[in-house]
Tab-separated table of C-alpha atoms in Angstrom:
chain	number	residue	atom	x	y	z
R	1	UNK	CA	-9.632	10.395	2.430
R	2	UNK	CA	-10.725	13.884	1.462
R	3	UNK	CA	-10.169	12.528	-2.534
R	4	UNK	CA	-10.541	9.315	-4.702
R	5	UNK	CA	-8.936	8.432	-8.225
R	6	UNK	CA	-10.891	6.252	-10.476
R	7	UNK	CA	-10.088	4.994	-14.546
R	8	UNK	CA	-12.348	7.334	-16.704
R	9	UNK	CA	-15.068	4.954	-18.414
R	10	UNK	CA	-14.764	6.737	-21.569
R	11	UNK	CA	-10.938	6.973	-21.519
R	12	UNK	CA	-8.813	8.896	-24.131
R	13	UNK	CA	-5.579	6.540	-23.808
R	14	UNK	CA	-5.045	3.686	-21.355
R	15	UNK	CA	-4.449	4.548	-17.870
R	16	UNK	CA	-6.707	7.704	-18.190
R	17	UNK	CA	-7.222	8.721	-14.473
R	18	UNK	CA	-9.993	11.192	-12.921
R	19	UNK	CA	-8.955	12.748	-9.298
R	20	UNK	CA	-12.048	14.259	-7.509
R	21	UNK	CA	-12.675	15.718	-4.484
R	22	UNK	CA	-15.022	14.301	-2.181
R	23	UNK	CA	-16.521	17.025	-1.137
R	24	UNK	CA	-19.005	18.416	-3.869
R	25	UNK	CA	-18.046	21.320	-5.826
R	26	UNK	CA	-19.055	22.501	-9.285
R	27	UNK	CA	-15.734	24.270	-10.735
R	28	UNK	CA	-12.493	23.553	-9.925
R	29	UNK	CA	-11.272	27.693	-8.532
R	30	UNK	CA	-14.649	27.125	-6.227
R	31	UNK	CA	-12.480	24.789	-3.886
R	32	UNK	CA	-11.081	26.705	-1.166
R	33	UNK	CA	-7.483	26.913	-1.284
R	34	UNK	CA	-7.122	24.147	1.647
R	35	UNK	CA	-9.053	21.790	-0.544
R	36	UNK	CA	-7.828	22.757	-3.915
R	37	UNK	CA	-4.216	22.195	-2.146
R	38	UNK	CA	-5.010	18.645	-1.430
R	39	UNK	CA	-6.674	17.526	-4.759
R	40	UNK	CA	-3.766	18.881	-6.098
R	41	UNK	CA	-1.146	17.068	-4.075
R	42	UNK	CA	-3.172	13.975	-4.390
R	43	UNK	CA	-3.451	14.411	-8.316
R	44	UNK	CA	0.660	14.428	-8.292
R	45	UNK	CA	0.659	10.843	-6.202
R	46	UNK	CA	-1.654	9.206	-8.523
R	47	UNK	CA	0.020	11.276	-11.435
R	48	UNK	CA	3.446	9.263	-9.968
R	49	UNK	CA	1.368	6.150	-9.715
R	50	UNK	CA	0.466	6.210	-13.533
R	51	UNK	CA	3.803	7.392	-14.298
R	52	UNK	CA	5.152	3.752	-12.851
R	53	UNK	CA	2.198	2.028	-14.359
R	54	UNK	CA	1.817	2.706	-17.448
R	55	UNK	CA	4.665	3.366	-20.286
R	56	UNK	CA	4.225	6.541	-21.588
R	57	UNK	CA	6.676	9.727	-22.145
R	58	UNK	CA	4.537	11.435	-19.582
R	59	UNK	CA	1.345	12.095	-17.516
R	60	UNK	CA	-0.595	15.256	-18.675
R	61	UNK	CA	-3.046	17.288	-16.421
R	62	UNK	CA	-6.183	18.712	-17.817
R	63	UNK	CA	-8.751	20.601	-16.016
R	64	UNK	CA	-12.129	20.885	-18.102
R	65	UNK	CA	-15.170	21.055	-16.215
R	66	UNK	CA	-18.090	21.439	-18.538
R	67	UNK	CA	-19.397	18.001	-19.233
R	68	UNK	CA	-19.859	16.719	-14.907
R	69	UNK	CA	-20.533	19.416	-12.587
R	70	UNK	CA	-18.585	18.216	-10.186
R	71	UNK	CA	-14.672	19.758	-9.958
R	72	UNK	CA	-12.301	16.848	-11.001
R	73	UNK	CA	-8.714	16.596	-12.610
R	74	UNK	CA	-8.340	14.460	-16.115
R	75	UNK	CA	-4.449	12.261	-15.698
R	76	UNK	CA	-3.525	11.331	-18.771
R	77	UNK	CA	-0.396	9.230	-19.855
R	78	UNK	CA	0.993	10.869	-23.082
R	79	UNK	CA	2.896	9.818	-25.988
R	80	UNK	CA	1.681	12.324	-28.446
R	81	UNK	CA	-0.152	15.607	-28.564
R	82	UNK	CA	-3.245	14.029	-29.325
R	83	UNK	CA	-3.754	11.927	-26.598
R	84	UNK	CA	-4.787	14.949	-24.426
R	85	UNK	CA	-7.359	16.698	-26.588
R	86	UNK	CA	-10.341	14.485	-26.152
R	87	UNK	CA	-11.219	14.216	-29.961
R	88	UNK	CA	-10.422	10.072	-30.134
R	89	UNK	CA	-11.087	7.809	-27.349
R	90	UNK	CA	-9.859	4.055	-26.497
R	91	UNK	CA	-12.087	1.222	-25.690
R	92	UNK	CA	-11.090	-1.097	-23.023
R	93	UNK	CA	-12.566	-3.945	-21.761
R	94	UNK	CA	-13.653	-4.275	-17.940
R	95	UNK	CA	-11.126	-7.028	-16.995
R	96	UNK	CA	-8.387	-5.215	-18.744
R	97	UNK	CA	-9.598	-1.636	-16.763
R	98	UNK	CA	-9.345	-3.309	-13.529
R	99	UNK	CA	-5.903	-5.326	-14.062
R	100	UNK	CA	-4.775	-1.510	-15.066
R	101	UNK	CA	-6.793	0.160	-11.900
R	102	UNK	CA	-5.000	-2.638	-9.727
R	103	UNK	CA	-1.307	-1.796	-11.236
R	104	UNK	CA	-1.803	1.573	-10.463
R	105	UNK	CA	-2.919	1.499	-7.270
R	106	UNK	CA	-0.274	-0.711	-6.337
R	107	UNK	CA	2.432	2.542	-6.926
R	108	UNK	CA	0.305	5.163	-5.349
R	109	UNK	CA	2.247	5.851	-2.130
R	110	UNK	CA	0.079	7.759	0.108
């Protein structure tokens, strides 16, 4: 697979999703447009997958980049505003991340 999804370990809501490319690029616009094509058409499946997974109005896309150099897309399920802007963060516990991991790779269609 030329990308993997994975729960973020310092989530902002439940079901908080990074999609990276495996091969290693610092910024996002640095993919070529092959690549860049497939993280993004990957992000949408897992996007879908979380939409099915987790109740939520629905799943934002954010694109950050400064704190990993490595390129990578934030999923986030959305109720409010808020829940995209990185200022609060949720913890969950490691049984509960992987019962969540599990539901939402059982609706990513590949």
């Amino acid at each position: 697979n030329y990308c993997f999804a994975f729960l973020d370990i310092n989530p902002n809501v439940k079901g908080h999703v990074l999609c990276v490319p495996r091969k290693p690029v610092d910024k996002l616009f640095d993919l070529d447009e092959s690549d860049y094509n497939q993280l993004m058409s990957f992000s949408r499946k897992v996007a879908l997958a979380i939409r099915q997974a987790v109740p939520c109005k629905r799943v934002g896309m954010s694109v950050v980049g400064l704190e990993v150099s490595h390129a990578h897309v934030h999923l986030i399920p959305l109720e409010v505003m808020d829940d995209i802007r990185f200022k609060k963060k949720v913890k969950i516990n490691p049984e509960e991340m992987k019962k969540i991991a599990e539901l939402i790779a059982s609706f990513f269609i590949s």
